[in-house]
CSV table of C-alpha atoms and ligand atoms in Angstrom, one decimal:
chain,number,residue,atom,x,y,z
A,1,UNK,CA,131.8,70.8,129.5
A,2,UNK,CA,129.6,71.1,132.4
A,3,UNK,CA,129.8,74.5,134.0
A,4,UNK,CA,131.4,75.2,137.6
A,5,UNK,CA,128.7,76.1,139.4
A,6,UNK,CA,130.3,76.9,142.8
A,7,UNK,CA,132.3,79.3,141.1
A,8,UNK,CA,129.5,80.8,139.3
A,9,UNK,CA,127.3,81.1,141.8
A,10,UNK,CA,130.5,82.5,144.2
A,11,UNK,CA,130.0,85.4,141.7
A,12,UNK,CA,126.5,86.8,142.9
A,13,UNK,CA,124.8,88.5,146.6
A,14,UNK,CA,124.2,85.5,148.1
A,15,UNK,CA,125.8,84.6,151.9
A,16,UNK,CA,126.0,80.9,153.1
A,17,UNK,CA,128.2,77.8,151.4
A,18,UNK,CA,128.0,76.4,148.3
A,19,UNK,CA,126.4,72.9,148.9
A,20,UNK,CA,125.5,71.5,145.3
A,21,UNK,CA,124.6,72.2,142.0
A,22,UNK,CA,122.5,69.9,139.5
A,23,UNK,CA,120.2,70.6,136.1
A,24,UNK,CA,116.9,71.5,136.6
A,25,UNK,CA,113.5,72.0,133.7
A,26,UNK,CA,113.3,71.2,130.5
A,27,UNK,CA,113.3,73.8,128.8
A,28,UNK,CA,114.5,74.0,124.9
A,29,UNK,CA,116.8,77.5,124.7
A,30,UNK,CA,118.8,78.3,128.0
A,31,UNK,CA,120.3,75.6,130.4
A,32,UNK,CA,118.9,75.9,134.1
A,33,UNK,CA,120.6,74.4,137.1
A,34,UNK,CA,119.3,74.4,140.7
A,35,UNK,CA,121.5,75.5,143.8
A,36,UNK,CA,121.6,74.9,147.1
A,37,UNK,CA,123.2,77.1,149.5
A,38,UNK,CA,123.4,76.6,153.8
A,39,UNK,CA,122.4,79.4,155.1
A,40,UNK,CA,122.9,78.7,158.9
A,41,UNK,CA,120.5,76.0,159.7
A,42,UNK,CA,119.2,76.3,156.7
A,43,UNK,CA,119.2,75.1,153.3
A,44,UNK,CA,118.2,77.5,150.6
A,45,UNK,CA,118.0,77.2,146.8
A,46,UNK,CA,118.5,79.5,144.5
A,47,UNK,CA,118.0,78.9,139.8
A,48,UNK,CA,121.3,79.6,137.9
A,49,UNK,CA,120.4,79.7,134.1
A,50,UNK,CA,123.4,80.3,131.7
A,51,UNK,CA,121.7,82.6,128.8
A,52,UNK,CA,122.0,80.9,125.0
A,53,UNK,CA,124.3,83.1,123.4
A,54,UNK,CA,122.8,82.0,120.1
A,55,UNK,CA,119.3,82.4,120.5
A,56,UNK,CA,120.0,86.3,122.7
A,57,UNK,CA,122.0,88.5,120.9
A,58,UNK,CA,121.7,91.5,123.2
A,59,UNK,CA,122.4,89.8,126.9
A,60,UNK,CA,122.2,93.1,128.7
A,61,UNK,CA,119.4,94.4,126.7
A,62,UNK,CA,117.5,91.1,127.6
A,63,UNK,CA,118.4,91.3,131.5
A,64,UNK,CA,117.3,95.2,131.6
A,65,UNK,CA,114.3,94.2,130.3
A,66,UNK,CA,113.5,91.3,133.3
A,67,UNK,CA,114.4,93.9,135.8
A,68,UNK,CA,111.8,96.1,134.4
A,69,UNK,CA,109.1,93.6,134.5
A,70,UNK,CA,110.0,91.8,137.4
A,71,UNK,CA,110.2,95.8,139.2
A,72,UNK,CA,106.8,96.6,138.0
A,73,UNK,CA,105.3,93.1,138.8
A,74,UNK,CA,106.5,93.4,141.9
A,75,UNK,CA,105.0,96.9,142.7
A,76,UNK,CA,102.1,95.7,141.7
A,77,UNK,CA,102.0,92.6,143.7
A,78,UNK,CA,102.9,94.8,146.8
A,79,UNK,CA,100.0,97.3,145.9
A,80,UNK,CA,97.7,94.1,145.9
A,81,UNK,CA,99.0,93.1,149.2
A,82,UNK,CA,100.3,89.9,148.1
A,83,UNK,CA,104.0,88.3,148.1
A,84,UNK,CA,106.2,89.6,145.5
A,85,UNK,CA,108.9,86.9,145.9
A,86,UNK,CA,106.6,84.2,145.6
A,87,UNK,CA,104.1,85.6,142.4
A,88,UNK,CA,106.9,87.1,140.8
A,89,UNK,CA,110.7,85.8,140.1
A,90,UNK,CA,113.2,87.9,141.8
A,91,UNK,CA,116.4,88.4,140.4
A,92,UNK,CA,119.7,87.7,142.3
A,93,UNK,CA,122.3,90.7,141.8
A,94,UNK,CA,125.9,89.5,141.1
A,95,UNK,CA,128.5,91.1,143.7
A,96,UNK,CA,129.4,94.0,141.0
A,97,UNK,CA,125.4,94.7,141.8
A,98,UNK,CA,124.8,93.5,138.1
A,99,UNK,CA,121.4,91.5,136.9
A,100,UNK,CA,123.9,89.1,134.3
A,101,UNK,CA,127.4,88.0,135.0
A,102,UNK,CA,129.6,88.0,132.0
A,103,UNK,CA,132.0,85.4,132.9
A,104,UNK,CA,135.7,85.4,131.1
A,105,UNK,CA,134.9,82.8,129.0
A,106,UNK,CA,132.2,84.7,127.3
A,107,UNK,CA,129.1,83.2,129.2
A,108,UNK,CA,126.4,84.8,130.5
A,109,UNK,CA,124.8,84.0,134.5
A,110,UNK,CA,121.8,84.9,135.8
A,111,UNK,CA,120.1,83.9,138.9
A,112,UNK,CA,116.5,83.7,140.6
A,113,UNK,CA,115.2,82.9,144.4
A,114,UNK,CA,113.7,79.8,143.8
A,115,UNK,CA,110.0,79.7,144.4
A,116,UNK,CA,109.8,76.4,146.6
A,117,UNK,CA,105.9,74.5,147.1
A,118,UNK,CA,105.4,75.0,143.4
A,119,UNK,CA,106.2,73.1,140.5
A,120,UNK,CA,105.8,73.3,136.5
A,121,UNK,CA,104.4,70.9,134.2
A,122,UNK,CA,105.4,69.4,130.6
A,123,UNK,CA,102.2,68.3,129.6
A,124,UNK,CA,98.6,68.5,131.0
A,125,UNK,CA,98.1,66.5,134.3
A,126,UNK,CA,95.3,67.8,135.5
A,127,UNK,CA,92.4,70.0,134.2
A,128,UNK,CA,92.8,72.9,137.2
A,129,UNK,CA,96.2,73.6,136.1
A,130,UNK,CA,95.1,74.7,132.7
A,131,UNK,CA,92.1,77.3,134.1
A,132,UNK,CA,95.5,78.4,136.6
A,133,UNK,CA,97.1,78.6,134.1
A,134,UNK,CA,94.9,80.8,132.0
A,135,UNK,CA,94.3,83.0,135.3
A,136,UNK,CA,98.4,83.2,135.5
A,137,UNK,CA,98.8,84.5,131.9
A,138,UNK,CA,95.6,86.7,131.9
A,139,UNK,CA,96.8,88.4,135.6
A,140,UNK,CA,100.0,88.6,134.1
A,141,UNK,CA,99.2,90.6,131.0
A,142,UNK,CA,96.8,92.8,132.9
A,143,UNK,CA,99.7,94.0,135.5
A,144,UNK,CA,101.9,94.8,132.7
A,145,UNK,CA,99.3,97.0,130.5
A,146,UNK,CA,101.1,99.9,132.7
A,147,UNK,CA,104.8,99.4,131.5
A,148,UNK,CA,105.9,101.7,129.0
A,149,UNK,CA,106.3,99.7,126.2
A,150,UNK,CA,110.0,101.8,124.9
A,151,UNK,CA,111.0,100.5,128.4
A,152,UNK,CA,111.8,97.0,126.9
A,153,UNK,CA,114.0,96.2,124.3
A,154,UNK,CA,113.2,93.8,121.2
A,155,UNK,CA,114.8,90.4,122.8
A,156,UNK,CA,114.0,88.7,119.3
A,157,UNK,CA,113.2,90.5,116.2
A,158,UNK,CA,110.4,89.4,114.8
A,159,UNK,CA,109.9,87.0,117.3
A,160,UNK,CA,106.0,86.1,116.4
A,161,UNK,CA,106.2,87.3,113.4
A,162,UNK,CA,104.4,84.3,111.6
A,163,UNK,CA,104.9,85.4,107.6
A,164,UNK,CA,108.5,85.9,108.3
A,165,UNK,CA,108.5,82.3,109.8
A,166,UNK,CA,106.9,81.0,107.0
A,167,UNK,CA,109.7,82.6,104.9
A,168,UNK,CA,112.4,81.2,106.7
A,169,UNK,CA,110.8,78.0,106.5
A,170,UNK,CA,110.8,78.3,102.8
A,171,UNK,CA,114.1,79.6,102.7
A,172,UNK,CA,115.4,76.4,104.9
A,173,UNK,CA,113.3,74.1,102.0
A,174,UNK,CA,114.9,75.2,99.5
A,175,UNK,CA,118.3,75.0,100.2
A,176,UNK,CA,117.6,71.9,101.7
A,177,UNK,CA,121.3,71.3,103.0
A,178,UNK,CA,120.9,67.8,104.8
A,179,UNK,CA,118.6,66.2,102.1
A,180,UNK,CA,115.7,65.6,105.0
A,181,UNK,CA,112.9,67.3,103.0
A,182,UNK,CA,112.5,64.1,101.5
A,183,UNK,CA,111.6,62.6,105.0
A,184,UNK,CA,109.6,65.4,105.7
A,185,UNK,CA,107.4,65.2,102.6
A,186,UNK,CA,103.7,66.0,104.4
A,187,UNK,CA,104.3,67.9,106.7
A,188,UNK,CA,106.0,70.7,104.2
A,189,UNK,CA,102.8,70.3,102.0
A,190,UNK,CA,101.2,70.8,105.3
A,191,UNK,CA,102.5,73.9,105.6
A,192,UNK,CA,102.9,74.8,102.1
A,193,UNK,CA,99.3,74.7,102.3
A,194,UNK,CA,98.3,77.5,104.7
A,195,UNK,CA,100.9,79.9,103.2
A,196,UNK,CA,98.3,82.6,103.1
A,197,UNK,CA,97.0,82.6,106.5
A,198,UNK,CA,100.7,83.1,108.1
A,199,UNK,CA,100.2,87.0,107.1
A,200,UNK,CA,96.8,87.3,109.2
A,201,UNK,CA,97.5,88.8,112.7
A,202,UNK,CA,100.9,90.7,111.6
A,203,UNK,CA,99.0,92.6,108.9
A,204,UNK,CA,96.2,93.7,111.3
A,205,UNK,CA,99.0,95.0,113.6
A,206,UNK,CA,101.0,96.7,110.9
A,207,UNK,CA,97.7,98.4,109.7
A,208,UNK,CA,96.6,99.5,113.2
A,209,UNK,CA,94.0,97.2,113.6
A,210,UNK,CA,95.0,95.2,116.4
A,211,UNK,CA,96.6,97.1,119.2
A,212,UNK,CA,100.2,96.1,120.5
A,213,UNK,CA,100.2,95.3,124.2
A,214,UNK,CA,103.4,93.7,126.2
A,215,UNK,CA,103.5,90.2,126.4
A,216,UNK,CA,105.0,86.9,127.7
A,217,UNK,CA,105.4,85.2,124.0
A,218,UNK,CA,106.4,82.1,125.4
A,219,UNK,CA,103.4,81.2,127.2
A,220,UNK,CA,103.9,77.3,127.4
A,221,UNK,CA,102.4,75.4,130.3
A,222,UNK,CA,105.5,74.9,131.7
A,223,UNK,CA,106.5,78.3,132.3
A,224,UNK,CA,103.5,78.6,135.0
A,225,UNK,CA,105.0,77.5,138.2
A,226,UNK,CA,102.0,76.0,140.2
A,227,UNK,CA,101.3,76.2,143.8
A,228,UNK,CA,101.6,72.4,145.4
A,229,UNK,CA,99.1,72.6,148.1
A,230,UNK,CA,95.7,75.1,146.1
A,231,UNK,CA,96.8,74.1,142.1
A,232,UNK,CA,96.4,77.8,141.3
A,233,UNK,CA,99.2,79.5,139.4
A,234,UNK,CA,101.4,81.0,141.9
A,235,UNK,CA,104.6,82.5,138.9
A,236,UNK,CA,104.7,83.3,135.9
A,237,UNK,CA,108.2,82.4,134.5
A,238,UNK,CA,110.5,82.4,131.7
A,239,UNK,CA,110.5,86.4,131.0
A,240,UNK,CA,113.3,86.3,127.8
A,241,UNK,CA,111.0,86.9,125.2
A,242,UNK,CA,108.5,89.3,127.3
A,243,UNK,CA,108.3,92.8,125.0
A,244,UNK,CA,105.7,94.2,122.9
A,245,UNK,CA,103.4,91.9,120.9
A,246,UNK,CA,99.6,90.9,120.5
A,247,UNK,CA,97.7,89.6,123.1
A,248,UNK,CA,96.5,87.4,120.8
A,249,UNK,CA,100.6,85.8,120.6
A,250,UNK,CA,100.1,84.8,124.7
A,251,UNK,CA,96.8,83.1,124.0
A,252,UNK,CA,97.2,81.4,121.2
A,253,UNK,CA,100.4,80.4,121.9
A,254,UNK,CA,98.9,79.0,125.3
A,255,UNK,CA,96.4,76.7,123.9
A,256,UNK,CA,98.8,75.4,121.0
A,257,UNK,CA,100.5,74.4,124.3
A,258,UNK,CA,97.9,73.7,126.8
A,259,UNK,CA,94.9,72.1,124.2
A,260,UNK,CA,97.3,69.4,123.3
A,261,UNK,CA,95.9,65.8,125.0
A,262,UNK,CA,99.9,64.7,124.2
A,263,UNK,CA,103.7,66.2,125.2
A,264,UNK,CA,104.8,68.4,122.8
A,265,UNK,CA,107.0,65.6,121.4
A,266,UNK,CA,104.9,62.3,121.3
A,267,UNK,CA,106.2,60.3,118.5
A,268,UNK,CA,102.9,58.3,119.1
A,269,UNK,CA,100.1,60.7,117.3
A,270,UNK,CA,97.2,58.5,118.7
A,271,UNK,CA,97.7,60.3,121.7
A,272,UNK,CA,98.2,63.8,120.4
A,273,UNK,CA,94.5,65.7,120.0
A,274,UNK,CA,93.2,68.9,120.7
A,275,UNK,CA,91.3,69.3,123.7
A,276,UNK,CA,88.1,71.3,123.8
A,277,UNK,CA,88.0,71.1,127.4
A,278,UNK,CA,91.4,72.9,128.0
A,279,UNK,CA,90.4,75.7,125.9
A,280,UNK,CA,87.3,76.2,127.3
A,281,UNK,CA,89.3,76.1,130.8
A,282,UNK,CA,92.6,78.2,129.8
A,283,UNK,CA,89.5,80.8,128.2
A,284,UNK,CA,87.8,81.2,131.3
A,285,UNK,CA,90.6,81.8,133.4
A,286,UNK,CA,92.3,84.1,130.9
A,287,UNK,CA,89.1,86.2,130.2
A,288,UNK,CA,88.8,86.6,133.8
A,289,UNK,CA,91.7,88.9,133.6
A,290,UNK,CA,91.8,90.0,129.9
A,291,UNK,CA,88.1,90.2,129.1
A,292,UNK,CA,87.3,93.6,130.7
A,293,UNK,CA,90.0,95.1,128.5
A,294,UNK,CA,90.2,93.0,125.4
A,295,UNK,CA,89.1,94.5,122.7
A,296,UNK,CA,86.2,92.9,120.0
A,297,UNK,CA,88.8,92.4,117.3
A,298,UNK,CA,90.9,89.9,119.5
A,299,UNK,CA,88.1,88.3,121.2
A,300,UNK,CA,87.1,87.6,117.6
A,301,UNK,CA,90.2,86.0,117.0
A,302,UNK,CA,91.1,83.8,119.8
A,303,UNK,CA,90.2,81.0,117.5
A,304,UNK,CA,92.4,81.6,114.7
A,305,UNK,CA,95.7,82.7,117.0
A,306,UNK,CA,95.6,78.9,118.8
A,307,UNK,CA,95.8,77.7,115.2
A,308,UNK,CA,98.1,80.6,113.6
A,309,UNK,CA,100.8,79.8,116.8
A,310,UNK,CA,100.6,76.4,116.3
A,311,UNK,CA,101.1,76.6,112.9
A,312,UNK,CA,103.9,78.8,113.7
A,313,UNK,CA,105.5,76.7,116.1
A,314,UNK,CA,105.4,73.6,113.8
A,315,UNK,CA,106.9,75.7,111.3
A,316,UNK,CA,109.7,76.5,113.5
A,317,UNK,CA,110.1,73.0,114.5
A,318,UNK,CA,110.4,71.8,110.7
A,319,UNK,CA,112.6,74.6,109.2
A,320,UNK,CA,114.9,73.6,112.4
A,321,UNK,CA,114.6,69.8,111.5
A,322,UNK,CA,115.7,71.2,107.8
A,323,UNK,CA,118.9,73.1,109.0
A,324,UNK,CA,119.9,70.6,111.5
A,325,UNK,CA,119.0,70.8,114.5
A,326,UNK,CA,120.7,73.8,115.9
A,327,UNK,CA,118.0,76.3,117.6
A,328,UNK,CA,115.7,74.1,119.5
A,329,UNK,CA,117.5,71.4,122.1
A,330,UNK,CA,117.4,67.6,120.6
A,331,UNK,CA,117.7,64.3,122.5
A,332,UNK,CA,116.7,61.9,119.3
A,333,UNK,CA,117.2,62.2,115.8
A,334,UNK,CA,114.0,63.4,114.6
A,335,UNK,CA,112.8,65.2,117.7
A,336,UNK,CA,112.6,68.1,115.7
A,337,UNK,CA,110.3,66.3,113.3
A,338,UNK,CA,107.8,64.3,116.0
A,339,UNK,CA,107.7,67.7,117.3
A,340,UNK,CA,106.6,68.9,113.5
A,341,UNK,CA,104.1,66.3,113.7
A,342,UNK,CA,102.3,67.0,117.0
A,343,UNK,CA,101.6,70.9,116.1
A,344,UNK,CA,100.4,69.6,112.6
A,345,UNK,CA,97.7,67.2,114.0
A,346,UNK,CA,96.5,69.7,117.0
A,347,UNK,CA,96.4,72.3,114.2
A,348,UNK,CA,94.6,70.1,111.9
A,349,UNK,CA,92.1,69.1,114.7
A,350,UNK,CA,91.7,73.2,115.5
A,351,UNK,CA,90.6,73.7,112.5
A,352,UNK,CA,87.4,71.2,112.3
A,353,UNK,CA,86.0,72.8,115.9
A,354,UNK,CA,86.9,76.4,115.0
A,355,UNK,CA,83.2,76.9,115.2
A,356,UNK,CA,83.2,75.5,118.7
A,357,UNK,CA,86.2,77.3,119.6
A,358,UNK,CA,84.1,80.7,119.1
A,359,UNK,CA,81.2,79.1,121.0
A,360,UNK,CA,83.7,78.4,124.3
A,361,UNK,CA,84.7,82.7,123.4
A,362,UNK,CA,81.6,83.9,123.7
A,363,UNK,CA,80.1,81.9,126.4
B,1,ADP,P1,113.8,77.9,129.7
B,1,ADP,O1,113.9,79.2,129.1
B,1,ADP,O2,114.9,77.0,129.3
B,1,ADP,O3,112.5,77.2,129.4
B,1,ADP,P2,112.8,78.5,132.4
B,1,ADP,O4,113.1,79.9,132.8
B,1,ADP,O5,111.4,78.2,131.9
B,1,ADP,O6,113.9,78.1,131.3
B,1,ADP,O7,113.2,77.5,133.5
B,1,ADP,C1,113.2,76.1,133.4
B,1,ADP,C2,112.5,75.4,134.5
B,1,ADP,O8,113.1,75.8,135.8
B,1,ADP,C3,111.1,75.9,134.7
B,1,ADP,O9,110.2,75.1,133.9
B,1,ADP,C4,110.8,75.6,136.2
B,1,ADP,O10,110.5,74.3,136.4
B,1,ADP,C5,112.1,75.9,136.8
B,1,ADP,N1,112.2,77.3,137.3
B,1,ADP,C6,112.7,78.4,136.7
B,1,ADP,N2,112.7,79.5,137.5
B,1,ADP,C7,112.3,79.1,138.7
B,1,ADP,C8,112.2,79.7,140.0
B,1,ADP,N3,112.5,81.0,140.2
B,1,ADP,N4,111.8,78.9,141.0
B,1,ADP,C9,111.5,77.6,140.9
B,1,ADP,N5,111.6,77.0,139.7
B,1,ADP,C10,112.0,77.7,138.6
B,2,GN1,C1,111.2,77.5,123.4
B,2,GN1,O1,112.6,78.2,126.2
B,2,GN1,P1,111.4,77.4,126.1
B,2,GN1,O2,111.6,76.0,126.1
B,2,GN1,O3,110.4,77.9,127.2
B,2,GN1,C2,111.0,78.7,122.5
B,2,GN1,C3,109.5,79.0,122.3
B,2,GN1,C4,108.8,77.8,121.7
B,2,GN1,C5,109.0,76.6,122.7
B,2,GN1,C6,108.4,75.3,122.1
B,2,GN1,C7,113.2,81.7,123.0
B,2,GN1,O4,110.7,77.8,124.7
B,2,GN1,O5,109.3,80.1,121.4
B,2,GN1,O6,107.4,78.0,121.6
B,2,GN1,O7,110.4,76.4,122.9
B,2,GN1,N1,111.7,79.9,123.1
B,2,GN1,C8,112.5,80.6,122.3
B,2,GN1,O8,108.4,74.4,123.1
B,2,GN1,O9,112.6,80.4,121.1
B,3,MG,MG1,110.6,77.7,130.1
């Protein structure tokens, strides 16, 4: 049933009427809608996104944790002299002076100022947006280095956690409740395949050799809102999943996202390819940031974590096409699969410029 947004939005600090309400983004977990409000002469918008239940166990847990980012962010921003409610997202209070609204029903409301002259993007459009984009994620980190890290709650266990990923894929395959392994033949021997690289970057931060930091962990092109008139990366968005992780989660995850010459969901894998280019560009702009404080260890590894998360995502794609489609949002059949496959052949493609990859790193 589609939610009643005047009544929702009729629940948090906002003066003016209620003008209209429609679905906004793409993303694949929460469900977005845009606003509009009259504000006098004015029209205003503001982001309503109803928080999946399924996916974020500890609601409150998750909103304390934006407020403390988006806080500190802003601080920052203001210290820089620059203009928090555009470069960070500000959160809407609801009239009990509450981040979430917890409606009778069991749902759970937030809400955002939308950031107007800026827009995301679902797949690569133009080279600038990926070296924004690495400037974006590499500013982003480098403000948060600051925040206590026992300020923010785990959203999702084990989030990155790419051995336990690997498990649950294995754990999916054999149970194999809908039969679809069958139709999924290569890409589980894909996978089956690199078993013993999933434990890589989590044993190195279990043992203390790579250090945590706080992080995005959802670091897809799409969650950089981009300025219309200069292309740079005015916003980093999409804050659920930001709590402690490796740096190398953000970068990786980035260029599993960003090196991709295809949409994340291309049945046609002609046009899926990884894109030496966009590394070299996201690398540049993210080593603007990061590189005075990276350490050797995850400069090293910059390489591996772009293969490692898209390995990791693929994995998550296919144990979800193997339980049946009920974590990731599905408009076809087999999106879950043609999803599968795209991460598969950028991985696959990763792996014969790894070499180059360290090249782009040092250069
Ligand atoms: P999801 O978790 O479902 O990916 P996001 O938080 O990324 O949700 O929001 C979905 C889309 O809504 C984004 O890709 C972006 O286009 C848009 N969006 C989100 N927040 C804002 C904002 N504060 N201002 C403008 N657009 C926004
Ligand atoms: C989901 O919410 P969204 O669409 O930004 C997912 C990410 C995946 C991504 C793949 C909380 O991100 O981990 O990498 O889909 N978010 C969550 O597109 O699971
Ligand atoms: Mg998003």
């Amino acid at each position: 049933m589609d939610p009643d947004l005047r009544v929702i939005a009729g629940q948090f600090e906002i003066d003016g009427a209620y003008v209209s309400a429609s679905p906004w983004g793409s993303g694949h977990i929460n469900d977005t809608y845009v606003v509009e409000f009259q504000l006098g002469s004015s029209a205003k918008r503001f982001i309503f996104q109803r928080i999946n239940r399924r996916v974020f166990k500890d609601p409150v847990g998750l909103m304390a944790n934006i407020a403390a980012v988006t806080g500190h962010l802003r601080r920052k921003v203001l210290e820089a002299g620059g203009d928090p409610l555009r470069e960070t997202l500000t959160l809407i209070p609801t009239r009990e002076a509450s981040a979430l609204l917890e409606t009778d029903a069991g749902e759970c409301w937030r809400s955002y100022l939308f950031i107007e002259g800026a827009r995301t993007y679902d797949a690569v459009e133009r080279p600038e947006h990926v070296l924004a984009a690495g400037r974006a994620f590499g500013r982003f980190q480098t403000l948060l280095r600051d925040l206590p890290a026992g300020e923010l709650a785990e959203t999702i266990p084990d989030f990155h956690h790419t051995r336990k990923r690997f498990d649950a894929f294995a754990q999916a395959l054999s149970e194999d409740r809908l039969g679809r392994a069958q139709s999924a033949r290569p890409e589980i021997e894909f996978v089956l395949r690199r078993e013993a690289i999933a434990s890589r970057l989590v044993d190195m931060l279990a043992d203390g050799r790579l250090p945590p930091r706080i992080t995005h962990n959802d670091t897809k092109l799409n969650n950089v809102l981009i300025d219309d008139q200069t292309g740079e990366g005015v916003c980093v968005i999409d804050l659920d999943t930001v709590m402690p992780g490796l740096s190398l989660y953000d970068f990786g995850d980035a260029i599993r996202s960003m090196g991709n010459t295809g949409a994340e969901d291309e049945p046609d894998l002609s046009k899926v390819g990884f894109s030496l280019e966009a590394f070299d560009l996201f690398t540049r702009g993210y080593l603007e940031f990061a590189g005075s404080w990276l350490e050797p260890e995850e400069l090293t590894l910059l390489p591996l974590s772009a293969e490692l998360m898209t390995l990791e995502n693929g994995m998550r794609f296919l144990t979800d096409y193997l339980q049946g489609d009920t974590y990731f949002k599905t408009r076809r059949p087999e999106h879950n699969l043609d999803r599968t496959r795209t991460q598969f052949k950028l991985m696959q493609e990763m792996e014969e410029v790894e070499k180059q990859m360290a090249v782009a790193v040092r250069s």
